[in-house]
Short mmCIF file of C-alpha atoms and ligand atoms in Angstrom, two decimals:
data_model
loop_
_atom_site.label_atom_id
_atom_site.label_comp_id
_atom_site.label_asym_id
_atom_site.label_seq_id
_atom_site.Cartn_x
_atom_site.Cartn_y
_atom_site.Cartn_z
CA UNK A 294 22.93 33.35 -10.69
CA UNK A 295 25.82 35.13 -13.02
CA UNK A 296 24.81 38.33 -13.67
CA UNK A 297 25.11 39.06 -17.10
CA UNK A 298 28.59 41.00 -16.63
CA UNK A 299 30.12 38.34 -14.68
CA UNK A 300 29.11 36.42 -17.63
CA UNK A 301 30.70 38.29 -19.95
CA UNK A 302 33.19 39.25 -18.32
CA UNK A 303 33.75 35.04 -18.45
CA UNK A 304 34.66 35.19 -22.31
CA UNK A 305 32.47 32.67 -22.67
CA UNK A 306 30.05 34.47 -24.49
CA UNK A 307 28.65 34.62 -27.57
CA UNK A 308 28.74 37.59 -29.08
CA UNK A 309 25.09 39.01 -30.02
CA UNK A 310 24.42 41.77 -32.45
CA UNK A 311 21.50 43.05 -31.45
CA UNK A 312 20.62 42.32 -27.79
CA UNK A 313 17.78 42.23 -26.74
CA UNK A 314 16.09 45.73 -25.33
CA UNK A 315 16.62 45.84 -21.75
CA UNK A 316 15.03 48.65 -20.61
CA UNK A 317 13.50 48.18 -17.55
CA UNK A 318 15.29 44.72 -16.52
CA UNK A 319 17.76 44.17 -14.35
CA UNK A 320 21.01 42.43 -15.62
CA UNK A 321 20.93 38.99 -15.17
CA UNK A 322 20.93 36.09 -16.49
CA UNK A 323 21.11 33.12 -15.56
CA UNK A 324 21.19 30.01 -18.26
CA UNK A 325 18.72 26.77 -19.10
CA UNK A 326 18.55 24.15 -22.07
CA UNK A 327 16.15 22.75 -23.59
CA UNK A 328 16.02 19.77 -26.32
CA UNK A 329 14.26 19.44 -29.56
CA UNK A 330 14.14 15.66 -30.38
CA UNK A 331 12.52 16.74 -34.33
CA UNK A 332 12.36 12.26 -34.19
CA UNK A 333 9.47 12.47 -31.69
CA UNK A 334 6.86 13.08 -33.18
CA UNK A 335 3.62 13.66 -31.65
CA UNK A 336 1.45 14.76 -34.33
CA UNK A 337 0.43 17.41 -37.20
CA UNK A 338 -0.81 20.57 -36.04
CA UNK A 339 -3.79 21.32 -37.63
CA UNK A 340 -4.02 24.74 -38.70
CA UNK A 341 -7.83 24.50 -37.04
CA UNK A 342 -6.06 24.76 -33.21
CA UNK A 343 -5.32 28.41 -33.76
CA UNK A 344 -9.52 28.63 -34.49
CA UNK A 345 -11.34 32.18 -33.48
CA UNK A 346 -15.07 32.83 -32.33
CA UNK A 347 -16.96 35.95 -32.86
CA UNK A 348 -20.21 35.97 -30.78
CA UNK A 349 -23.32 38.03 -31.05
CA UNK A 350 -21.76 40.06 -27.38
CA UNK A 351 -20.69 43.16 -27.12
CA UNK A 352 -19.14 44.75 -29.29
CA UNK A 353 -17.88 41.67 -31.11
CA UNK A 354 -19.56 41.99 -33.71
CA UNK A 355 -21.67 45.21 -33.86
CA UNK A 356 -19.57 48.05 -33.53
CA UNK A 357 -15.74 46.11 -34.11
CA UNK A 358 -16.28 43.68 -37.17
CA UNK A 359 -19.30 45.45 -38.02
CA UNK A 360 -19.52 49.41 -38.47
CA UNK A 361 -21.90 48.90 -42.45
CA UNK A 362 -21.69 49.69 -45.20
CA UNK A 363 -22.53 53.68 -44.49
CA UNK A 364 -20.32 54.14 -41.63
CA UNK A 365 -17.36 56.93 -41.96
CA UNK A 366 -15.46 53.95 -40.16
CA UNK A 367 -13.41 53.16 -43.47
CA UNK A 368 -15.30 49.99 -43.85
CA UNK A 369 -15.00 46.62 -46.69
CA UNK A 370 -18.82 46.54 -47.65
CA UNK A 371 -19.41 46.72 -43.40
CA UNK A 372 -16.61 44.95 -42.13
CA UNK A 373 -14.37 47.08 -40.40
CA UNK A 374 -10.96 47.69 -43.11
CA UNK A 375 -8.89 47.12 -40.02
CA UNK A 376 -9.77 44.45 -38.83
CA UNK A 377 -10.00 42.74 -42.13
CA UNK A 378 -6.39 43.58 -42.63
CA UNK A 379 -5.23 42.09 -39.33
CA UNK A 380 -7.16 39.48 -39.35
CA UNK A 381 -6.00 38.72 -42.22
CA UNK A 382 -3.07 39.27 -42.05
CA UNK A 383 -3.06 36.23 -38.78
CA UNK A 384 -5.02 33.49 -41.24
CA UNK A 385 -7.28 32.95 -38.95
CA UNK A 386 -8.01 29.73 -40.17
CA UNK A 387 -11.41 29.16 -39.69
CA UNK A 388 -14.00 31.51 -37.20
CA UNK A 389 -17.29 30.13 -35.09
CA UNK A 390 -20.39 32.31 -35.26
CA UNK A 391 -22.73 33.27 -33.79
CA UNK A 392 -21.86 31.86 -30.04
CA UNK A 393 -22.11 30.95 -27.41
CA UNK A 394 -25.04 31.76 -25.71
CA UNK A 395 -25.95 33.25 -28.28
CA UNK A 396 -26.80 30.76 -30.69
CA UNK A 397 -29.32 28.55 -28.78
CA UNK A 398 -31.71 31.82 -29.24
CA UNK A 399 -30.32 32.98 -32.45
CA UNK A 400 -32.74 32.36 -35.73
CA UNK A 401 -31.39 32.33 -39.01
CA UNK A 402 -33.65 33.74 -41.17
CA UNK A 403 -34.09 36.98 -38.86
CA UNK A 404 -30.75 37.91 -40.33
CA UNK A 405 -30.89 37.44 -44.47
CA UNK A 406 -33.06 39.23 -47.35
CA UNK A 407 -32.99 43.21 -47.70
CA UNK A 408 -31.15 44.45 -43.97
CA UNK A 409 -33.98 47.31 -43.95
CA UNK A 410 -36.73 44.37 -43.22
CA UNK A 411 -34.82 42.20 -41.07
CA UNK A 412 -36.40 42.15 -37.50
CA UNK A 413 -35.14 43.94 -34.78
CA UNK A 414 -34.50 41.05 -31.69
CA UNK A 415 -33.92 41.29 -28.26
CA UNK A 416 -30.20 39.79 -27.44
CA UNK A 417 -31.18 37.88 -23.98
CA UNK A 418 -28.45 36.41 -23.24
CA UNK A 419 -25.82 40.03 -23.31
CA UNK A 420 -28.38 42.76 -21.90
CA UNK A 421 -31.51 42.68 -23.39
CA UNK A 422 -30.28 44.84 -25.86
CA UNK A 423 -31.73 45.22 -29.59
CA UNK A 424 -30.10 43.94 -32.95
CA UNK A 425 -31.09 45.13 -36.39
CA UNK A 426 -29.81 41.56 -37.00
CA UNK A 427 -27.79 43.09 -40.64
CA UNK A 428 -24.99 40.74 -40.02
CA UNK A 429 -26.37 37.40 -40.60
CA UNK A 430 -25.79 34.83 -42.64
CA UNK A 431 -24.53 35.94 -46.13
CA UNK A 432 -22.67 38.73 -43.91
CA UNK A 433 -20.66 35.62 -41.74
CA UNK A 434 -19.69 34.00 -45.43
CA UNK A 435 -18.63 36.80 -47.07
CA UNK A 436 -16.36 38.38 -43.78
CA UNK A 437 -14.75 34.72 -43.65
CA UNK A 438 -14.07 34.56 -47.43
CA UNK A 439 -12.48 38.05 -46.61
CA UNK A 440 -10.25 36.87 -44.35
CA UNK A 441 -9.25 33.39 -45.66
CA UNK A 442 -11.92 31.74 -42.59
CA UNK A 443 -13.41 28.05 -43.08
CA UNK A 444 -16.74 29.16 -41.36
CA UNK A 445 -18.66 26.90 -37.75
CA UNK A 446 -22.02 27.73 -37.66
CA UNK A 447 -22.83 26.92 -33.90
CA UNK A 448 -26.67 26.15 -34.65
CA UNK A 449 -29.45 26.48 -32.18
CA UNK A 450 -30.59 23.33 -30.25
CA UNK A 451 -32.22 25.24 -26.98
CA UNK A 452 -34.71 27.30 -28.65
CA UNK A 453 -34.55 25.42 -32.30
CA UNK A 454 -35.68 22.68 -34.03
CA UNK A 455 -34.69 20.02 -36.22
CA UNK A 456 -36.51 21.42 -38.89
CA UNK A 457 -35.00 25.22 -38.84
CA UNK A 458 -31.20 23.41 -38.28
CA UNK A 459 -32.22 21.09 -41.88
CA UNK A 460 -33.02 24.35 -43.57
CA UNK A 461 -30.41 26.29 -42.68
CA UNK A 462 -27.71 23.33 -44.30
CA UNK A 463 -29.79 23.81 -47.01
CA UNK A 464 -29.78 27.31 -47.83
CA UNK A 465 -26.82 27.43 -47.00
CA UNK A 466 -25.42 24.23 -49.37
CA UNK A 467 -27.52 23.06 -51.45
CA UNK A 468 -26.25 24.46 -55.04
CA UNK A 469 -29.50 25.55 -56.77
CA UNK A 470 -32.68 24.54 -57.86
CA UNK A 471 -34.79 23.92 -54.45
CA UNK A 472 -36.68 26.89 -52.52
CA UNK A 473 -34.00 27.60 -49.77
CA UNK A 474 -31.73 27.61 -52.39
CA UNK A 475 -33.15 30.12 -54.68
CA UNK A 476 -33.81 32.34 -52.22
CA UNK A 477 -30.57 32.54 -51.11
CA UNK A 478 -29.09 33.17 -54.95
CA UNK A 479 -31.89 35.80 -54.29
CA UNK A 480 -30.29 37.27 -51.56
CA UNK A 481 -27.46 37.43 -53.53
CA UNK A 482 -24.80 34.37 -53.43
CA UNK A 483 -25.88 31.68 -56.19
CA UNK A 484 -22.62 29.89 -54.96
CA UNK A 485 -23.12 27.22 -51.91
CA UNK A 486 -21.69 28.38 -48.40
CA UNK A 487 -20.27 24.90 -48.51
CA UNK A 488 -20.22 25.16 -44.33
CA UNK A 489 -18.33 22.08 -42.75
CA UNK A 490 -18.64 22.93 -39.67
CA UNK A 491 -22.07 23.03 -37.99
CA UNK A 492 -22.29 22.28 -33.87
CA UNK A 493 -25.30 20.73 -32.16
CA UNK A 494 -25.90 23.73 -30.14
CA UNK A 495 -23.36 25.45 -27.65
CA UNK A 496 -23.06 24.50 -23.32
CA UNK A 497 -26.38 22.40 -23.53
CA UNK A 498 -25.66 21.86 -19.43
CA UNK A 499 -25.90 25.70 -19.01
CA UNK A 500 -26.92 28.78 -21.31
CA UNK A 501 -28.53 26.22 -24.01
CA UNK A 502 -30.57 24.77 -21.73
CA UNK A 503 -30.11 23.35 -18.59
CA UNK A 504 -29.75 19.58 -19.59
CA UNK A 505 -27.87 16.30 -18.78
CA UNK A 506 -25.67 15.03 -20.69
CA UNK A 507 -28.36 12.37 -22.03
CA UNK A 508 -31.23 14.36 -22.56
CA UNK A 509 -28.41 15.86 -24.86
CA UNK A 510 -27.73 13.09 -26.05
CA UNK A 511 -31.41 12.24 -27.23
CA UNK A 512 -31.56 15.78 -28.82
CA UNK A 513 -28.22 15.39 -30.66
CA UNK A 514 -29.63 12.42 -31.88
CA UNK A 515 -32.46 13.43 -33.22
CA UNK A 516 -31.16 17.22 -34.82
CA UNK A 517 -28.50 15.29 -36.64
CA UNK A 518 -30.96 12.53 -38.57
CA UNK A 519 -31.76 15.62 -40.49
CA UNK A 520 -28.06 17.25 -41.23
CA UNK A 521 -27.49 15.24 -44.06
CA UNK A 522 -24.56 15.63 -46.48
CA UNK A 523 -25.64 18.65 -49.85
CA UNK A 524 -23.79 19.42 -52.13
CA UNK A 525 -21.03 18.45 -52.01
CA UNK A 526 -19.85 19.61 -48.40
CA UNK A 527 -19.44 16.37 -45.77
CA UNK A 528 -21.15 18.38 -42.86
CA UNK A 529 -18.52 17.86 -39.73
CA UNK A 530 -21.09 17.75 -36.83
CA UNK A 531 -19.27 19.03 -33.23
CA UNK A 532 -21.39 18.03 -30.53
CA UNK A 533 -21.26 20.08 -27.16
CA UNK A 534 -18.52 18.68 -24.16
CA UNK A 535 -18.61 19.75 -20.84
CA UNK A 536 -16.49 22.25 -19.43
CA UNK A 537 -13.46 22.50 -18.55
CA UNK A 538 -12.99 18.57 -16.78
CA UNK A 539 -17.06 17.59 -16.11
CA UNK A 540 -16.29 13.58 -16.87
CA UNK A 541 -20.07 12.85 -16.13
CA UNK A 542 -21.27 15.23 -18.96
CA UNK A 543 -18.93 12.87 -21.32
CA UNK A 544 -19.36 10.05 -20.51
CA UNK A 545 -23.51 10.19 -20.44
CA UNK A 546 -23.69 12.26 -22.79
CA UNK A 547 -22.15 9.30 -25.15
CA UNK A 548 -23.70 6.71 -23.41
CA UNK A 549 -27.14 8.37 -23.80
CA UNK A 550 -25.53 8.23 -28.19
CA UNK A 551 -26.76 4.73 -27.42
CA UNK A 552 -24.60 3.69 -29.80
CA UNK A 553 -25.46 5.17 -32.77
CA UNK A 554 -23.52 7.49 -35.02
CA UNK A 555 -20.62 9.26 -33.07
CA UNK A 556 -20.06 12.94 -33.61
CA UNK A 557 -17.12 14.18 -35.69
CA UNK A 558 -15.80 16.85 -33.09
CA UNK A 559 -16.65 16.62 -29.31
CA UNK A 560 -15.91 20.19 -27.80
CA UNK A 561 -14.98 21.06 -24.42
CA UNK A 562 -14.94 24.80 -23.24
CA UNK A 563 -11.66 25.58 -20.95
CA UNK A 564 -11.63 29.47 -19.77
CA UNK A 565 -8.98 30.43 -17.94
CA UNK A 566 -10.49 32.44 -15.26
CA UNK A 567 -8.98 35.15 -12.44
CA UNK A 568 -10.30 37.53 -10.16
CA UNK A 569 -7.53 40.20 -10.94
CA UNK A 570 -9.22 43.11 -13.43
CA UNK A 571 -6.92 42.76 -16.16
CA UNK A 572 -5.09 45.85 -15.66
CA UNK A 573 -4.21 45.67 -11.82
CA UNK A 574 -2.88 42.14 -12.08
CA UNK A 575 -0.13 41.11 -9.51
CA UNK A 576 2.66 38.68 -9.57
CA UNK A 577 0.86 36.16 -7.33
CA UNK A 578 -2.94 36.82 -9.72
CA UNK A 579 -0.98 36.49 -12.76
CA UNK A 580 0.49 32.83 -12.17
CA UNK A 581 -2.94 31.71 -10.36
CA UNK A 582 -3.60 31.82 -13.73
CA UNK A 583 -1.10 30.68 -15.99
CA UNK A 584 -1.41 27.78 -13.14
CA UNK A 585 -4.85 26.84 -15.59
CA UNK A 586 -2.78 26.15 -18.51
CA UNK A 587 -1.33 22.45 -16.95
CA UNK A 588 -5.25 22.09 -16.07
CA UNK A 589 -6.71 22.15 -19.50
CA UNK A 590 -3.40 19.83 -20.52
CA UNK A 591 -5.02 17.22 -18.44
CA UNK A 592 -8.39 17.96 -19.23
CA UNK A 593 -7.94 17.28 -23.25
CA UNK A 594 -5.99 14.31 -21.30
CA UNK A 595 -8.38 12.98 -19.84
CA UNK A 596 -11.44 14.01 -22.09
CA UNK A 597 -9.96 12.41 -25.29
CA UNK A 598 -9.37 8.94 -22.57
CA UNK A 599 -13.11 9.29 -21.71
CA UNK A 600 -13.61 9.58 -25.33
CA UNK A 601 -11.77 6.43 -26.62
CA UNK A 602 -13.80 4.37 -24.52
CA UNK A 603 -16.47 4.67 -26.66
CA UNK A 604 -14.43 5.23 -29.83
CA UNK A 605 -11.99 3.02 -30.18
CA UNK A 606 -10.68 3.60 -32.89
CA UNK A 607 -10.63 7.42 -32.41
CA UNK A 608 -12.85 8.99 -34.82
CA UNK A 609 -14.49 11.61 -32.40
CA UNK A 610 -12.06 14.79 -33.24
CA UNK A 611 -11.55 16.71 -29.66
CA UNK A 612 -11.94 20.25 -29.31
CA UNK A 613 -11.50 23.18 -27.69
CA UNK A 614 -13.44 25.75 -29.24
CA UNK A 615 -14.06 27.99 -26.48
CA UNK A 616 -10.92 28.64 -24.15
CA UNK A 617 -8.50 31.92 -23.14
CA UNK A 618 -8.47 34.14 -20.20
CA UNK A 619 -11.48 36.13 -18.79
CA UNK A 620 -10.59 38.19 -15.68
CA UNK A 621 -12.54 39.90 -13.30
CA UNK A 622 -15.01 42.54 -15.61
CA UNK A 623 -15.05 46.46 -14.59
CA UNK A 624 -18.84 47.57 -14.53
CA UNK A 625 -17.79 51.09 -16.10
CA UNK A 626 -15.69 49.33 -18.88
CA UNK A 627 -18.14 46.70 -19.71
CA UNK A 628 -20.88 49.65 -20.24
CA UNK A 629 -18.75 52.19 -22.53
CA UNK A 630 -17.31 49.15 -24.85
CA UNK A 631 -19.60 46.12 -24.57
CA UNK A 632 -20.59 43.44 -22.10
CA UNK A 633 -17.36 40.76 -21.49
CA UNK A 634 -14.57 43.35 -22.36
CA UNK A 635 -11.40 43.37 -20.56
CA UNK A 636 -7.84 44.92 -21.45
CA UNK A 637 -5.55 42.76 -22.94
CA UNK A 638 -2.12 42.86 -21.56
CA UNK A 639 1.43 41.55 -21.84
CA UNK A 640 0.05 39.03 -19.22
CA UNK A 641 -2.90 37.86 -21.39
CA UNK A 642 -0.36 37.72 -24.10
CA UNK A 643 1.46 35.19 -22.06
CA UNK A 644 -1.62 32.94 -20.65
CA UNK A 645 -2.68 33.10 -24.86
CA UNK A 646 0.92 31.01 -25.70
CA UNK A 647 0.49 29.17 -22.97
CA UNK A 648 -2.52 27.65 -24.26
CA UNK A 649 -1.45 27.59 -27.47
CA UNK A 650 2.00 25.35 -26.54
CA UNK A 651 -1.18 22.84 -24.63
CA UNK A 652 -2.53 23.15 -27.83
CA UNK A 653 0.70 22.27 -30.00
CA UNK A 654 2.10 19.44 -27.66
CA UNK A 655 -1.61 17.72 -27.45
CA UNK A 656 -1.52 17.69 -31.20
CA UNK A 657 -1.79 14.78 -31.50
CA UNK A 658 -5.38 15.21 -29.67
CA UNK A 659 -7.19 17.54 -30.94
CA UNK A 660 -8.64 18.87 -34.62
CA UNK A 661 -9.65 22.55 -33.20
CA UNK A 662 -9.18 25.05 -31.14
CA UNK A 663 -11.13 28.08 -30.89
CA UNK A 664 -10.15 31.54 -28.34
CA UNK A 665 -12.85 33.64 -27.42
CA UNK A 666 -13.17 35.73 -28.84
CA UNK A 667 -11.97 37.99 -32.05
CA UNK A 668 -13.00 41.88 -31.06
CA UNK A 669 -13.37 43.14 -27.98
CA UNK A 670 -14.44 40.33 -25.81
CA UNK A 671 -12.35 38.35 -23.33
CA UNK A 672 -9.31 36.92 -24.90
CA UNK A 673 -9.52 39.42 -27.88
CA UNK A 674 -7.45 39.14 -31.09
CA UNK A 675 -8.62 43.20 -31.56
CA UNK A 676 -9.74 45.94 -29.74
CA UNK A 677 -11.69 48.86 -31.36
CA UNK A 678 -12.91 52.38 -30.25
CA UNK A 679 -14.90 54.77 -32.86
CA UNK A 680 -12.58 54.45 -35.65
CA UNK A 681 -9.10 53.44 -33.73
CA UNK A 682 -8.47 49.25 -34.05
CA UNK A 683 -5.47 48.07 -32.10
CA UNK A 684 -3.48 44.05 -32.35
CA UNK A 685 -3.51 43.19 -28.74
CA UNK A 686 -0.53 40.93 -27.13
CA UNK A 687 -3.21 37.88 -27.88
CA UNK A 688 -2.74 38.66 -31.20
CA UNK A 689 0.88 38.58 -31.36
CA UNK A 690 0.72 35.69 -29.59
CA UNK A 691 -1.27 34.03 -32.37
CA UNK A 692 0.92 35.32 -34.89
CA UNK A 693 4.09 33.90 -32.95
CA UNK A 694 2.07 30.88 -33.26
CA UNK A 695 1.72 30.77 -36.83
CA UNK A 696 4.95 29.03 -38.09
CA UNK A 697 3.79 25.80 -36.55
CA UNK A 698 0.56 25.70 -38.84
CA UNK A 699 0.89 22.76 -41.03
CA UNK A 700 3.64 21.51 -39.65
CA UNK A 701 4.29 17.81 -36.42
CA UNK A 702 4.19 18.34 -33.79
CA UNK A 703 7.95 17.26 -32.18
CA UNK A 704 8.61 16.19 -28.23
CA UNK A 705 10.88 19.45 -26.88
CA UNK A 706 11.61 19.45 -22.64
CA UNK A 707 13.56 21.84 -20.96
CA UNK A 708 16.61 19.98 -19.09
CA UNK A 709 15.67 21.19 -15.16
CA UNK A 710 13.01 22.99 -15.63
CA UNK A 711 13.41 25.36 -12.83
CA UNK A 712 11.96 28.43 -14.48
CA UNK A 713 9.05 26.84 -16.04
CA UNK A 714 9.20 27.19 -18.96
CA UNK A 715 6.83 26.59 -21.69
CA UNK A 716 7.88 24.91 -24.81
CA UNK A 717 5.94 23.15 -28.06
CA UNK A 718 7.89 22.48 -31.56
CA UNK A 719 7.40 21.44 -34.95
CA UNK A 720 9.06 20.44 -37.67
CA UNK A 721 8.41 19.91 -41.62
CA UNK A 722 11.49 19.18 -43.53
CA UNK A 723 13.99 20.82 -42.81
CA UNK A 724 11.96 24.02 -41.03
CA UNK A 725 12.29 23.60 -37.74
CA UNK A 726 9.95 25.69 -35.02
CA UNK A 727 10.57 26.57 -31.31
CA UNK A 728 8.16 27.91 -29.35
CA UNK A 729 8.93 28.95 -25.62
CA UNK A 730 7.20 30.83 -23.53
CA UNK A 731 9.04 32.18 -20.47
CA UNK A 732 5.79 32.98 -17.58
CA UNK A 733 8.36 34.35 -14.37
CA UNK A 734 9.45 37.98 -14.73
CA UNK A 735 12.49 37.12 -13.12
CA UNK A 736 16.36 37.06 -15.20
CA UNK A 737 17.16 36.85 -18.49
CA UNK A 738 17.66 33.22 -19.65
CA UNK A 739 20.62 32.38 -21.72
CA UNK A 740 18.95 29.80 -23.62
CA UNK A 741 20.51 26.95 -25.38
CA UNK A 742 17.72 24.79 -27.88
CA UNK A 743 19.65 21.64 -28.19
CA UNK A 744 18.99 19.27 -31.03
CA UNK A 745 20.44 16.34 -31.52
CA UNK A 746 21.68 15.01 -34.23
CA UNK A 747 20.59 18.36 -36.69
CA UNK A 748 22.94 20.40 -37.29
CA UNK A 749 21.36 23.81 -38.24
CA UNK A 750 22.29 25.82 -40.50
CA UNK A 751 20.21 29.21 -39.55
CA UNK A 752 17.78 30.27 -36.93
CA UNK A 753 15.98 33.65 -36.30
CA UNK A 754 13.85 34.43 -33.33
CA UNK A 755 11.13 36.95 -32.66
CA UNK A 756 9.69 37.61 -29.23
CA UNK A 757 6.76 39.26 -27.42
CA UNK A 758 7.84 41.24 -23.78
CA UNK A 759 8.17 43.85 -21.80
CA UNK A 760 9.08 44.56 -18.09
CA UNK A 761 5.37 45.77 -16.94
CA UNK A 762 2.90 42.79 -16.58
CA UNK A 763 -0.23 45.13 -17.03
CA UNK A 764 1.73 46.82 -20.09
CA UNK A 765 -1.09 47.22 -22.99
CA UNK A 766 -1.50 48.54 -26.65
CA UNK A 767 -3.58 51.60 -26.39
CA UNK A 768 -5.23 53.62 -28.35
CA UNK A 769 -2.61 56.33 -28.33
CA UNK A 770 0.52 53.62 -28.14
CA UNK A 771 -0.82 50.98 -30.30
CA UNK A 772 2.84 49.51 -30.02
CA UNK A 773 3.95 49.16 -26.86
CA UNK A 774 3.51 45.64 -26.44
CA UNK A 775 4.54 44.12 -30.16
CA UNK A 776 7.52 41.33 -31.09
CA UNK A 777 10.87 42.04 -31.55
CA UNK A 778 13.05 40.59 -33.75
CA UNK A 779 16.25 39.01 -31.26
CA UNK A 780 19.53 37.89 -31.49
CA UNK A 781 20.36 33.80 -32.32
CA UNK A 782 23.47 32.28 -32.25
CA UNK A 783 23.76 28.99 -33.70
CA UNK A 784 26.89 26.98 -33.27
CA UNK A 785 26.56 22.63 -34.24
CA UNK A 786 23.55 21.33 -32.93
CA UNK A 787 22.29 23.38 -30.61
CA UNK A 788 21.11 27.33 -31.24
CA UNK A 789 21.61 30.07 -28.43
CA UNK A 790 18.66 33.10 -27.72
CA UNK A 791 18.92 35.78 -24.52
CA UNK A 792 15.00 34.71 -23.46
CA UNK A 793 13.65 37.40 -21.74
CA UNK A 794 11.53 37.58 -18.09
CA UNK A 795 7.90 37.63 -18.83
CA UNK A 796 7.71 36.63 -23.04
CA UNK A 797 6.74 34.81 -25.70
CA UNK A 798 9.74 33.64 -27.98
CA UNK A 799 9.02 31.98 -31.63
CA UNK A 800 12.55 30.48 -33.12
CA UNK A 801 12.68 29.48 -37.00
CA UNK A 802 15.65 27.23 -37.94
CA UNK A 803 16.51 25.58 -40.51
CA UNK A 804 18.30 22.28 -40.43
CA UNK A 805 20.86 20.78 -42.34
CA UNK A 806 19.19 17.89 -44.47
O1 AHR B 1044 -17.94 33.52 -25.17
C1 AHR B 1044 -18.30 33.86 -23.61
C2 AHR B 1044 -19.39 32.47 -23.50
O2 AHR B 1044 -19.48 31.74 -22.54
C3 AHR B 1044 -20.19 32.03 -24.14
O3 AHR B 1044 -21.22 32.72 -24.53
C4 AHR B 1044 -20.72 30.66 -23.64
O4 AHR B 1044 -20.67 29.55 -24.84
C5 AHR B 1044 -19.58 30.79 -22.37
O5 AHR B 1044 -20.18 30.47 -21.10
#
């Protein structure tokens, strides 16, 4: 191993003008090369692979995103202003709502009409507390419009009926003239909501009703019979897939469809669980959580293969509409902030980036992925308390992945990879984007990114890193873990950067034509 001092003394180093801040790190430096092959294309990175999920759970909606128009907390029509600004800046492509488990006990009519007349209902799954339904379908669509996201509604199969879901679809999408569409107009929305994505229940193998795959297939056939295209929006039906890589569920569901219409989307859920409390991870805990991401990638490949047996033309889009880190909850924290609240640390930011890299690498097999969840729950982008709101390391992992959207994923391979670097790369015209996740606490890495056959005209790099794996953005120190621009030098077909330990780095390069 070269130390940084030896390395410079050897006189082989490119001169870095803005060396990565080294406070808290050792001087060690090792070398690694990755090769990016612009001609070796994988598939389009649909922006929807960077989707999100917001459930009526803990303080995700109430108190998090939604504070109400009368709140002293700065808000836009009742939506927390800081959250709207942060999410709009991130450009959330699609937002799934209202659950999760909550979806299969949600009745949409409870959330329309004058707020003061809406019923008070008990949230069965997440603590049996009472919700006033001040956040309903109109508020959800308004939020999507404010942040620029496409709405994705998860319908109620568990305690709902085909009629209830078909009425919800008509209320949202029928242009005008029917009683339901006119009711939408009376409630302040003359234009149809044009909701494209419709989930046919959630986790039907568990909280959605404890069904078997073939029982669910029967429900699926029945519900979708009554959900036609209304107005000019063709619905995209999303069927509930397995938890992780459960093959039995997938086989029995697809067999149970009995050759009737295949779903447009089929969604698996894959959480990266840990037995450790978010802020008290050891290196071992961290490595154990990171080790779940290869399983996620294997599960995507395996599930895709299972679906293809029933769908040789690959018309069904595979999705992962719940994913992210799920650490050990602390009861006192859940009491203070709501169910499934956990701190999001540097380590969680790296986990999130490992997931995003998997999705980019498997871009040809996936049409949508939604991180769980947007605010104050699990792998949250934002954490709030009173009038305060911070962007988490997970938010910044998404920000660093943003330049990949709409580009074509291409293969990128670390050469020896003893350091277990995770990479993803994409290209559009002459713009190349490479994200490298260094999951190790070890030394800095002098990383050469080689692009054979392409001269690199210029490159810049931004990196999220911190010497402490448990570091996080607190309300008093909200910028503890934020991306920094780091130096990137180019020579011929090679970009060179210094990759910090435990980091997420995105290089944006311009190739010569
Ligand atoms: O995201 C939290 C919960 O996890 C969801 O409600 C459910 O679908 C999953 O089990």
